[in-house]
Amino acid sequence: MSETKKTDADVTAAPDEREILLKVEGLQKHFPIRKGVLQRQVGAVKAVDGIDFEVRKGETLGVVGESGCGKSTMGRVITRLQEPTGGSIHFEGQDITRLNAAGMRPLRRDIQMIFQDPYGSLNPRHTIGGIVSAPFRLQDVEPEGGVKKEVQRLLELVGLSPEHFNRYPHEFSGGQRQRIGIARALALKPKLVVADEPVSALDVSIQAQVVNLMDDLQEELGLTYVIIAHDLSVVRHVSDRIAVMYLGKIVELADRTALYEAPMHPYTKALMSAVPVPDPKRRGAKSERILLRGDVPSPISPPSGCRFHTRCWKATEICRTTEPQLIELRPGQRVACHHPENFEDQAPQDTVLLSVAKEAASLVAEEVLAESAATSAAVAAEVEGSQEAEPSETSAEKPAAEATADAEATSAKTGPGARTAPATGVQEAKDDGQESTDE
Amino acid sequence: MTELSKTGAALGEPAPGNAPDAFLAVRDLKVHFPTDDGLVKSVDGLSFQVEKGKTLCIVGESGSGKSVTSLAIMGLHRLGAQGKHVQMSGEIWLDGKELVSADPDEVRRLRGREMAMIFQDPLSAMHPYYTIGNQIVEAYRVHNDVSKKVARKRAIEMLDRVGIPEPNKRVDGYPHEFSGGMRQRAMIAMALVNNPELLIADEPTTALDVTVQAQILDLIRDLQKEFGSAVVLITHDLGVVAEIADDVLVMYGGRCVERGSVDDVFERPQHPYTWGLLGSMPRIDRETSERLIPVKGQPPSLINVPSGCAFHPRCPYADIPKGDVTRTVRPELQQVGGGHFSACHLSPEDRTRIWTEEIAPKL
């Protein structure tokens, strides 16, 4: 797909970027729903439904989203604890999508996982020593100085005492157990650690200890993290880049600063405005808050087009009919939206709001709407300006050109959206033309 | 308020203290649980008060006694003989009536009518076998002599009020058919069906997504405005506190370590534990400072609460006061400003200096 070409293009465009450790393309995980005597499949829970991203060496990718958006499933699929339904996973250039258990075994050393529940993830009948040395036993690794010594070193590394070797999990508090889980994950010096809600079960003061510990270990051991969490404050603190998921799709993928300073997808904006800020002075600024209507729709039959259109206050006809592609609107910021915030509209001809959007907009304060319109216009102007000024257009041009291809591909596929979709492409193409003439 | 004191007097309390002016007043509350391992001092001398129309947030880590306090106010610790499963002392005054020494039947008449509670996990707090409507109807009919039909109408009205779409259909739904946020709304509807004057919410949004959390907090705020009830909200999330509280009470090891208005506690916190909590929170509204400032060590066991100041083993400033005072003498709450109290041995000068020079710049 064009998606592949684009990520390749990114790498060549920016050779100084770090090496890609994990690359995920079009990843899908559907859980079948079976009914009746014959257990025929009558539908599927589309937990992960076509996502693309890559993780570079040494960075931390944060994945956020509401419960049920498929972020945990994504974590389990990329570590191959669950079989993907479609798409591909490349780890260090090797395709691991369809490797069997034996084929995966040597890679298990390099990919480790930290689990959410420090109570459920440690076997209560094994000692700490047994738990942390299990990776060595399973992989037939004889560390220097013997297993016991290495385990004790690991325990020290995560801030536990080596004397804890012969104790059982129930003797430890939640924070300490999470440290044991981390020690186990780090035993074989993995390259990639996938942490699923590593701190959400812990108390605030302990949470900070574990976050700092993970930070230190990353620096010391050069780890790469994929951190899955629902807490946007924690994710902001730990991540270099952040992917926002909604109903099995990535809606926005961007650098931390770009995402938090100028989110482009309306969902990202709403999600962030909902996080309570520990500062009573900000209480007056209530109008910033965007309340979303209702709940996340069911992943069994996700809404057509853009999945967020049922709750979005900017949704128009095109959102209902055409699925927006995840395209790089600004360097390092990929967004799947027809009407992004803080950027020029991708479908400006489509201005009639859907009725659901009108209802949703009634929950959004006037100021927010006015402000977002203003910033979007300003950014659009700025973008044009900067594109004129920028001497090397290659990186800016590429995604636009790709987008045209994307839009055309979509228009070819989708019948009813065919009329609107090419318009997006045309718009992009026009911008393209402008740039080259200006040059 | 004269009306309140009259009722208090009418009850003819043996009164170690007189009925207070405040709507809800807790004085020197102690809740201890005898266990095989020793006496668990979950709440050990807690005092606070809440006025009508105001919100008090109780903050603390797990095991600091927040939930036990709320259950004590609701009179839900009485199961089993007094003294065998739980030892309670102190006073809880609600609208001029003392509850700790009151007859359990009397407390039961108040529960649900004058005071109601929202629990953290609505799925386990609701009965899976009965419809949502059934459960709200029951809560209403216990306190009101009305027909089922009237009560059902009331249930639908309440579901509508808390923002459940198509309430006349959803009233016949079972708890498992509701999403987490909807379930919590139904629970709020159930709690508010008798227009209680005191609403206790124990971590009402902890199990919910941020977007739903925002909806629920808004709902609680709106309903409070409408009914003028007093709200006690228990949480560990300082963001929620800043959002909704009028007053804040910080608990540690079963005791109050700091109490004050929300501005006092966030702007001029006077206890090292409060500093610790503020320092360990990652903030969404700021560019990341290099590291979080965690509180070292673990929360204390409530069986062996550290001597002296319970926080001293984790306190980075425990050595500043002269001698052994932090290890031997338990600090009492002292007024540090109008309505602002703190239980700390550090001198006010030291506290102000540490806060302004060491803590505040790093937050």
Short mmCIF file of N, CA and C in Angstrom, two decimals, chain A residues 18-168:
data_model
loop_
_atom_site.label_atom_id
_atom_site.label_comp_id
_atom_site.label_asym_id
_atom_site.label_seq_id
_atom_site.Cartn_x
_atom_site.Cartn_y
_atom_site.Cartn_z
N ARG A 18 16.73 7.67 14.23
CA ARG A 18 17.25 6.41 14.75
C ARG A 18 16.66 5.23 13.98
N GLU A 19 17.38 4.14 14.06
CA GLU A 19 17.01 2.91 13.37
C GLU A 19 15.65 2.40 13.84
N ILE A 20 14.89 1.87 12.91
CA ILE A 20 13.57 1.36 13.27
C ILE A 20 13.69 -0.03 13.87
N LEU A 21 13.13 -0.19 15.07
CA LEU A 21 13.24 -1.47 15.76
C LEU A 21 12.03 -2.34 15.45
N LEU A 22 10.88 -1.70 15.51
CA LEU A 22 9.64 -2.46 15.30
C LEU A 22 8.80 -1.70 14.29
N LYS A 23 8.31 -2.42 13.30
CA LYS A 23 7.46 -1.76 12.32
C LYS A 23 6.17 -2.57 12.18
N VAL A 24 5.08 -1.88 12.32
CA VAL A 24 3.78 -2.53 12.27
C VAL A 24 3.00 -1.94 11.11
N GLU A 25 2.45 -2.80 10.27
CA GLU A 25 1.70 -2.31 9.11
C GLU A 25 0.35 -3.00 9.01
N GLY A 26 -0.66 -2.21 8.93
CA GLY A 26 -2.01 -2.73 8.71
C GLY A 26 -2.43 -3.80 9.70
N LEU A 27 -1.93 -3.69 10.91
CA LEU A 27 -2.17 -4.75 11.89
C LEU A 27 -3.65 -4.85 12.26
N GLN A 28 -4.15 -6.07 12.25
CA GLN A 28 -5.55 -6.32 12.61
C GLN A 28 -5.63 -7.45 13.61
N LYS A 29 -6.54 -7.31 14.56
CA LYS A 29 -6.86 -8.44 15.44
C LYS A 29 -8.37 -8.44 15.63
N HIS A 30 -9.02 -9.45 15.06
CA HIS A 30 -10.46 -9.58 15.20
C HIS A 30 -10.74 -10.81 16.06
N PHE A 31 -11.62 -10.64 17.04
CA PHE A 31 -12.02 -11.80 17.83
C PHE A 31 -13.36 -12.29 17.30
N PRO A 32 -13.43 -13.51 16.82
CA PRO A 32 -14.69 -13.97 16.23
C PRO A 32 -15.78 -14.13 17.29
N ILE A 33 -17.01 -13.86 16.88
CA ILE A 33 -18.17 -14.12 17.74
C ILE A 33 -18.88 -15.31 17.13
N ARG A 34 -19.02 -16.37 17.86
CA ARG A 34 -19.65 -17.58 17.32
C ARG A 34 -20.98 -17.81 18.00
N LYS A 35 -21.91 -18.34 17.24
CA LYS A 35 -23.26 -18.57 17.78
C LYS A 35 -23.81 -19.86 17.25
N GLY A 36 -24.78 -20.41 17.94
CA GLY A 36 -25.52 -21.56 17.43
C GLY A 36 -24.82 -22.87 17.66
N VAL A 37 -25.48 -23.94 17.25
CA VAL A 37 -24.97 -25.28 17.46
C VAL A 37 -23.68 -25.49 16.69
N LEU A 38 -23.64 -24.95 15.48
CA LEU A 38 -22.47 -25.18 14.64
C LEU A 38 -21.34 -24.21 14.94
N GLN A 39 -21.61 -23.30 15.88
CA GLN A 39 -20.59 -22.31 16.24
C GLN A 39 -20.11 -21.56 15.00
N ARG A 40 -21.09 -21.16 14.19
CA ARG A 40 -20.70 -20.39 13.02
C ARG A 40 -20.32 -18.98 13.44
N GLN A 41 -19.40 -18.42 12.72
CA GLN A 41 -18.99 -17.07 13.06
C GLN A 41 -20.04 -16.08 12.57
N VAL A 42 -20.58 -15.29 13.50
CA VAL A 42 -21.63 -14.35 13.10
C VAL A 42 -21.13 -12.91 13.09
N GLY A 43 -19.92 -12.72 13.54
CA GLY A 43 -19.40 -11.36 13.56
C GLY A 43 -18.03 -11.38 14.20
N ALA A 44 -17.47 -10.20 14.42
CA ALA A 44 -16.16 -10.16 15.04
C ALA A 44 -16.02 -8.87 15.82
N VAL A 45 -15.33 -8.99 16.95
CA VAL A 45 -14.97 -7.79 17.68
C VAL A 45 -13.67 -7.29 17.06
N LYS A 46 -13.78 -6.13 16.42
CA LYS A 46 -12.59 -5.62 15.71
C LYS A 46 -11.76 -4.81 16.69
N ALA A 47 -11.02 -5.52 17.53
CA ALA A 47 -10.28 -4.84 18.60
C ALA A 47 -9.18 -3.96 18.03
N VAL A 48 -8.44 -4.48 17.08
CA VAL A 48 -7.42 -3.69 16.38
C VAL A 48 -7.75 -3.82 14.91
N ASP A 49 -7.90 -2.70 14.24
CA ASP A 49 -8.44 -2.79 12.89
C ASP A 49 -7.61 -1.99 11.89
N GLY A 50 -6.40 -2.44 11.68
CA GLY A 50 -5.57 -1.78 10.69
C GLY A 50 -4.81 -0.61 11.28
N ILE A 51 -3.69 -0.87 11.93
CA ILE A 51 -2.89 0.25 12.43
C ILE A 51 -1.47 0.12 11.92
N ASP A 52 -0.86 1.27 11.69
CA ASP A 52 0.52 1.34 11.23
C ASP A 52 1.30 2.24 12.17
N PHE A 53 2.45 1.77 12.58
CA PHE A 53 3.37 2.66 13.30
C PHE A 53 4.73 2.00 13.34
N GLU A 54 5.73 2.77 13.70
CA GLU A 54 7.03 2.14 13.90
C GLU A 54 7.61 2.68 15.20
N VAL A 55 8.47 1.88 15.78
CA VAL A 55 9.14 2.28 17.01
C VAL A 55 10.62 2.30 16.71
N ARG A 56 11.26 3.42 17.05
CA ARG A 56 12.69 3.53 16.78
C ARG A 56 13.48 3.14 18.02
N LYS A 57 14.72 2.76 17.79
CA LYS A 57 15.58 2.31 18.88
C LYS A 57 15.75 3.40 19.92
N GLY A 58 15.57 3.03 21.18
CA GLY A 58 15.86 3.95 22.27
C GLY A 58 14.75 4.94 22.58
N GLU A 59 13.67 4.90 21.83
CA GLU A 59 12.61 5.87 22.12
C GLU A 59 11.50 5.22 22.93
N THR A 60 10.59 6.04 23.41
CA THR A 60 9.42 5.53 24.10
C THR A 60 8.19 5.96 23.33
N LEU A 61 7.44 4.96 22.91
CA LEU A 61 6.19 5.27 22.23
C LEU A 61 5.06 5.07 23.24
N GLY A 62 4.29 6.10 23.47
CA GLY A 62 3.14 5.97 24.37
C GLY A 62 1.90 5.68 23.55
N VAL A 63 1.05 4.83 24.05
CA VAL A 63 -0.20 4.54 23.36
C VAL A 63 -1.34 4.86 24.33
N VAL A 64 -2.20 5.80 23.95
CA VAL A 64 -3.32 6.16 24.84
C VAL A 64 -4.65 5.94 24.15
N GLY A 65 -5.68 5.86 24.94
CA GLY A 65 -7.03 5.70 24.42
C GLY A 65 -7.94 5.27 25.56
N GLU A 66 -9.23 5.34 25.30
CA GLU A 66 -10.18 4.95 26.33
C GLU A 66 -10.22 3.43 26.43
N SER A 67 -10.89 2.92 27.47
CA SER A 67 -10.98 1.47 27.58
C SER A 67 -11.76 0.94 26.38
N GLY A 68 -11.32 -0.18 25.85
CA GLY A 68 -12.00 -0.78 24.71
C GLY A 68 -11.52 -0.25 23.37
N CYS A 69 -10.46 0.56 23.36
CA CYS A 69 -10.02 1.08 22.06
C CYS A 69 -9.03 0.13 21.41
N GLY A 70 -8.65 -0.93 22.11
CA GLY A 70 -7.79 -1.94 21.52
C GLY A 70 -6.31 -1.76 21.83
N LYS A 71 -5.99 -0.86 22.76
CA LYS A 71 -4.58 -0.62 23.00
C LYS A 71 -3.89 -1.81 23.65
N SER A 72 -4.57 -2.48 24.59
CA SER A 72 -3.95 -3.64 25.21
C SER A 72 -3.82 -4.79 24.23
N THR A 73 -4.84 -4.99 23.41
CA THR A 73 -4.78 -6.05 22.39
C THR A 73 -3.60 -5.78 21.47
N MET A 74 -3.44 -4.52 21.10
CA MET A 74 -2.31 -4.15 20.24
C MET A 74 -1.01 -4.59 20.90
N GLY A 75 -0.87 -4.32 22.21
CA GLY A 75 0.35 -4.70 22.92
C GLY A 75 0.57 -6.20 22.90
N ARG A 76 -0.52 -6.93 23.06
CA ARG A 76 -0.38 -8.38 23.09
C ARG A 76 -0.09 -8.96 21.70
N VAL A 77 -0.57 -8.29 20.68
CA VAL A 77 -0.31 -8.80 19.34
C VAL A 77 1.12 -8.49 18.90
N ILE A 78 1.60 -7.29 19.22
CA ILE A 78 2.97 -7.00 18.75
C ILE A 78 4.00 -7.82 19.50
N THR A 79 3.67 -8.32 20.71
CA THR A 79 4.60 -9.22 21.38
C THR A 79 4.29 -10.67 21.00
N ARG A 80 3.33 -10.85 20.10
CA ARG A 80 2.93 -12.16 19.61
C ARG A 80 2.42 -13.07 20.73
N LEU A 81 1.79 -12.46 21.74
CA LEU A 81 1.10 -13.28 22.74
C LEU A 81 -0.26 -13.66 22.17
N GLN A 82 -0.71 -12.89 21.18
CA GLN A 82 -1.91 -13.24 20.46
C GLN A 82 -1.62 -13.17 18.97
N GLU A 83 -2.32 -14.01 18.22
CA GLU A 83 -2.09 -14.09 16.79
C GLU A 83 -2.77 -12.93 16.09
N PRO A 84 -2.05 -12.19 15.25
CA PRO A 84 -2.72 -11.15 14.48
C PRO A 84 -3.64 -11.76 13.43
N THR A 85 -4.74 -11.07 13.12
CA THR A 85 -5.64 -11.53 12.08
C THR A 85 -5.14 -11.09 10.70
N GLY A 86 -4.52 -9.94 10.66
CA GLY A 86 -4.00 -9.46 9.39
C GLY A 86 -2.90 -8.46 9.62
N GLY A 87 -2.22 -8.06 8.54
CA GLY A 87 -1.15 -7.09 8.66
C GLY A 87 0.17 -7.77 8.94
N SER A 88 1.18 -6.96 9.20
CA SER A 88 2.48 -7.55 9.42
C SER A 88 3.22 -6.82 10.53
N ILE A 89 4.11 -7.59 11.18
CA ILE A 89 4.94 -7.03 12.24
C ILE A 89 6.38 -7.36 11.89
N HIS A 90 7.20 -6.33 11.79
CA HIS A 90 8.63 -6.54 11.52
C HIS A 90 9.41 -6.12 12.75
N PHE A 91 10.27 -7.03 13.22
CA PHE A 91 11.13 -6.69 14.34
C PHE A 91 12.57 -6.76 13.87
N GLU A 92 13.27 -5.68 13.93
CA GLU A 92 14.63 -5.56 13.40
C GLU A 92 14.69 -6.06 11.97
N GLY A 93 13.68 -5.71 11.20
CA GLY A 93 13.68 -6.08 9.79
C GLY A 93 13.19 -7.48 9.50
N GLN A 94 13.01 -8.28 10.56
CA GLN A 94 12.56 -9.65 10.34
C GLN A 94 11.04 -9.71 10.49
N ASP A 95 10.39 -10.40 9.55
CA ASP A 95 8.94 -10.51 9.62
C ASP A 95 8.58 -11.55 10.68
N ILE A 96 7.94 -11.12 11.76
CA ILE A 96 7.61 -12.07 12.82
C ILE A 96 6.10 -12.32 12.88
N THR A 97 5.38 -11.87 11.86
CA THR A 97 3.92 -11.99 11.91
C THR A 97 3.45 -13.43 12.05
N ARG A 98 4.07 -14.31 11.28
CA ARG A 98 3.57 -15.69 11.25
C ARG A 98 4.54 -16.69 11.84
N LEU A 99 5.53 -16.23 12.60
CA LEU A 99 6.47 -17.18 13.18
C LEU A 99 5.74 -18.08 14.18
N ASN A 100 6.11 -19.37 14.21
CA ASN A 100 5.50 -20.26 15.19
C ASN A 100 6.23 -20.14 16.53
N ALA A 101 5.77 -20.92 17.51
CA ALA A 101 6.33 -20.78 18.86
C ALA A 101 7.84 -21.00 18.86
N ALA A 102 8.29 -22.00 18.12
CA ALA A 102 9.72 -22.29 18.10
C ALA A 102 10.49 -21.15 17.42
N GLY A 103 9.88 -20.61 16.38
CA GLY A 103 10.53 -19.51 15.68
C GLY A 103 10.59 -18.26 16.53
N MET A 104 9.59 -18.08 17.36
CA MET A 104 9.53 -16.89 18.21
C MET A 104 10.50 -16.99 19.38
N ARG A 105 10.81 -18.24 19.79
CA ARG A 105 11.52 -18.39 21.06
C ARG A 105 12.80 -17.57 21.16
N PRO A 106 13.68 -17.63 20.16
CA PRO A 106 14.88 -16.80 20.31
C PRO A 106 14.56 -15.30 20.39
N LEU A 107 13.44 -14.89 19.81
CA LEU A 107 13.09 -13.47 19.84
C LEU A 107 12.49 -13.05 21.17
N ARG A 108 12.01 -14.03 21.92
CA ARG A 108 11.41 -13.71 23.23
C ARG A 108 12.40 -13.01 24.14
N ARG A 109 13.68 -13.29 23.89
CA ARG A 109 14.70 -12.60 24.68
C ARG A 109 14.67 -11.10 24.44
N ASP A 110 14.36 -10.77 23.20
CA ASP A 110 14.47 -9.36 22.81
C ASP A 110 13.19 -8.57 23.05
N ILE A 111 12.07 -9.29 23.13
CA ILE A 111 10.79 -8.60 23.33
C ILE A 111 10.20 -9.07 24.66
N GLN A 112 10.04 -8.18 25.58
CA GLN A 112 9.50 -8.56 26.88
C GLN A 112 8.31 -7.68 27.22
N MET A 113 7.55 -8.14 28.19
CA MET A 113 6.34 -7.40 28.53
C MET A 113 6.26 -7.17 30.04
N ILE A 114 5.76 -5.99 30.41
CA ILE A 114 5.46 -5.70 31.81
C ILE A 114 3.93 -5.58 31.90
N PHE A 115 3.34 -6.27 32.86
CA PHE A 115 1.88 -6.33 32.90
C PHE A 115 1.30 -5.33 33.89
N GLN A 116 0.00 -5.12 33.71
CA GLN A 116 -0.68 -4.12 34.53
C GLN A 116 -0.82 -4.55 35.98
N ASP A 117 -1.30 -5.77 36.17
CA ASP A 117 -1.71 -6.18 37.49
C ASP A 117 -0.57 -6.89 38.20
N PRO A 118 0.07 -6.21 39.16
CA PRO A 118 1.21 -6.84 39.82
C PRO A 118 0.79 -8.01 40.70
N TYR A 119 -0.53 -8.18 40.90
CA TYR A 119 -0.98 -9.30 41.71
C TYR A 119 -1.22 -10.54 40.85
N GLY A 120 -1.73 -10.32 39.65
CA GLY A 120 -2.05 -11.45 38.79
C GLY A 120 -0.88 -11.96 37.98
N SER A 121 0.18 -11.16 37.86
CA SER A 121 1.22 -11.55 36.91
C SER A 121 2.39 -12.28 37.57
N LEU A 122 2.31 -12.51 38.87
CA LEU A 122 3.37 -13.28 39.54
C LEU A 122 2.76 -14.53 40.13
N ASN A 123 3.35 -15.67 39.87
CA ASN A 123 2.84 -16.93 40.41
C ASN A 123 3.01 -16.96 41.93
N PRO A 124 1.90 -17.08 42.67
CA PRO A 124 2.00 -16.99 44.13
C PRO A 124 2.78 -18.14 44.76
N ARG A 125 2.98 -19.22 44.02
CA ARG A 125 3.66 -20.37 44.61
C ARG A 125 5.14 -20.41 44.28
N HIS A 126 5.62 -19.43 43.53
CA HIS A 126 7.04 -19.38 43.23
C HIS A 126 7.72 -18.29 44.05
N THR A 127 8.95 -18.53 44.41
CA THR A 127 9.69 -17.48 45.11
C THR A 127 10.10 -16.41 44.11
N ILE A 128 10.50 -15.27 44.64
CA ILE A 128 10.95 -14.18 43.78
C ILE A 128 12.13 -14.64 42.94
N GLY A 129 13.03 -15.38 43.60
CA GLY A 129 14.19 -15.91 42.87
C GLY A 129 13.75 -16.78 41.70
N GLY A 130 12.77 -17.64 41.96
CA GLY A 130 12.27 -18.52 40.90
C GLY A 130 11.64 -17.73 39.77
N ILE A 131 10.90 -16.70 40.13
CA ILE A 131 10.20 -15.91 39.10
C ILE A 131 11.20 -15.16 38.22
N VAL A 132 12.17 -14.51 38.87
CA VAL A 132 13.08 -13.69 38.08
C VAL A 132 14.10 -14.54 37.33
N SER A 133 14.35 -15.78 37.82
CA SER A 133 15.33 -16.60 37.10
C SER A 133 14.68 -17.44 36.01
N ALA A 134 13.35 -17.44 35.96
CA ALA A 134 12.66 -18.24 34.95
C ALA A 134 13.12 -17.93 33.52
N PRO A 135 13.29 -16.65 33.16
CA PRO A 135 13.74 -16.37 31.80
C PRO A 135 15.07 -17.06 31.46
N PHE A 136 16.00 -17.10 32.43
CA PHE A 136 17.29 -17.75 32.17
C PHE A 136 17.09 -19.24 31.92
N ARG A 137 16.22 -19.83 32.76
CA ARG A 137 15.97 -21.27 32.66
C ARG A 137 15.35 -21.60 31.30
N LEU A 138 14.33 -20.80 30.94
CA LEU A 138 13.61 -21.10 29.71
C LEU A 138 14.46 -20.89 28.47
N GLN A 139 15.37 -19.94 28.53
CA GLN A 139 16.16 -19.63 27.35
C GLN A 139 17.52 -20.32 27.40
N ASP A 140 17.75 -21.11 28.46
CA ASP A 140 19.04 -21.79 28.58
C ASP A 140 20.20 -20.81 28.55
N VAL A 141 20.04 -19.78 29.31
CA VAL A 141 21.11 -18.79 29.35
C VAL A 141 21.84 -18.94 30.68
N GLU A 142 23.15 -18.96 30.64
CA GLU A 142 23.93 -19.03 31.87
C GLU A 142 24.65 -17.69 32.01
N PRO A 143 24.08 -16.81 32.81
CA PRO A 143 24.74 -15.50 32.92
C PRO A 143 26.07 -15.62 33.64
N GLU A 144 26.88 -14.62 33.44
CA GLU A 144 28.19 -14.59 34.08
C GLU A 144 28.02 -14.58 35.59
N GLY A 145 28.73 -15.46 36.28
CA GLY A 145 28.64 -15.48 37.74
C GLY A 145 27.48 -16.28 38.28
N GLY A 146 26.73 -16.92 37.42
CA GLY A 146 25.64 -17.77 37.89
C GLY A 146 24.31 -17.04 37.94
N VAL A 147 23.25 -17.87 37.88
CA VAL A 147 21.90 -17.30 37.81
C VAL A 147 21.56 -16.52 39.08
N LYS A 148 21.90 -17.13 40.22
CA LYS A 148 21.49 -16.49 41.48
C LYS A 148 22.09 -15.10 41.61
N LYS A 149 23.36 -15.01 41.27
CA LYS A 149 24.04 -13.73 41.42
C LYS A 149 23.40 -12.70 40.48
N GLU A 150 23.08 -13.16 39.27
CA GLU A 150 22.50 -12.25 38.29
C GLU A 150 21.11 -11.78 38.76
N VAL A 151 20.33 -12.71 39.32
CA VAL A 151 19.01 -12.35 39.80
C VAL A 151 19.12 -11.32 40.92
N GLN A 152 20.08 -11.54 41.80
CA GLN A 152 20.25 -10.59 42.90
C GLN A 152 20.68 -9.22 42.38
N ARG A 153 21.48 -9.24 41.33
CA ARG A 153 21.89 -7.97 40.74
C ARG A 153 20.66 -7.26 40.16
N LEU A 154 19.81 -8.05 39.49
CA LEU A 154 18.60 -7.47 38.90
C LEU A 154 17.69 -6.88 39.99
N LEU A 155 17.55 -7.63 41.09
CA LEU A 155 16.70 -7.15 42.17
C LEU A 155 17.23 -5.82 42.68
N GLU A 156 18.55 -5.73 42.78
CA GLU A 156 19.13 -4.47 43.24
C GLU A 156 18.88 -3.36 42.23
N LEU A 157 18.97 -3.74 40.97
CA LEU A 157 18.80 -2.77 39.89
C LEU A 157 17.43 -2.09 39.95
N VAL A 158 16.42 -2.88 40.31
CA VAL A 158 15.08 -2.30 40.36
C VAL A 158 14.71 -1.81 41.76
N GLY A 159 15.70 -1.75 42.65
CA GLY A 159 15.47 -1.14 43.94
C GLY A 159 14.92 -2.08 45.00
N LEU A 160 15.12 -3.37 44.81
CA LEU A 160 14.75 -4.31 45.87
C LEU A 160 16.04 -4.82 46.50
N SER A 161 15.88 -5.52 47.63
CA SER A 161 17.06 -6.02 48.30
C SER A 161 17.36 -7.44 47.82
N PRO A 162 18.64 -7.81 47.66
CA PRO A 162 18.98 -9.16 47.21
C PRO A 162 18.49 -10.23 48.17
N GLU A 163 18.25 -9.84 49.42
CA GLU A 163 17.75 -10.84 50.39
C GLU A 163 16.33 -11.28 50.07
N HIS A 164 15.66 -10.57 49.19
CA HIS A 164 14.28 -10.94 48.86
C HIS A 164 14.20 -12.20 48.01
N PHE A 165 15.35 -12.75 47.65
CA PHE A 165 15.42 -13.88 46.72
C PHE A 165 14.48 -15.02 47.08
N ASN A 166 14.41 -15.36 48.37
CA ASN A 166 13.63 -16.54 48.75
C ASN A 166 12.23 -16.22 49.25
N ARG A 167 11.78 -15.01 49.07
CA ARG A 167 10.44 -14.66 49.56
C ARG A 167 9.40 -14.91 48.48
N TYR A 168 8.14 -14.88 48.91
CA TYR A 168 7.02 -15.11 47.98
C TYR A 168 6.31 -13.79 47.65
#
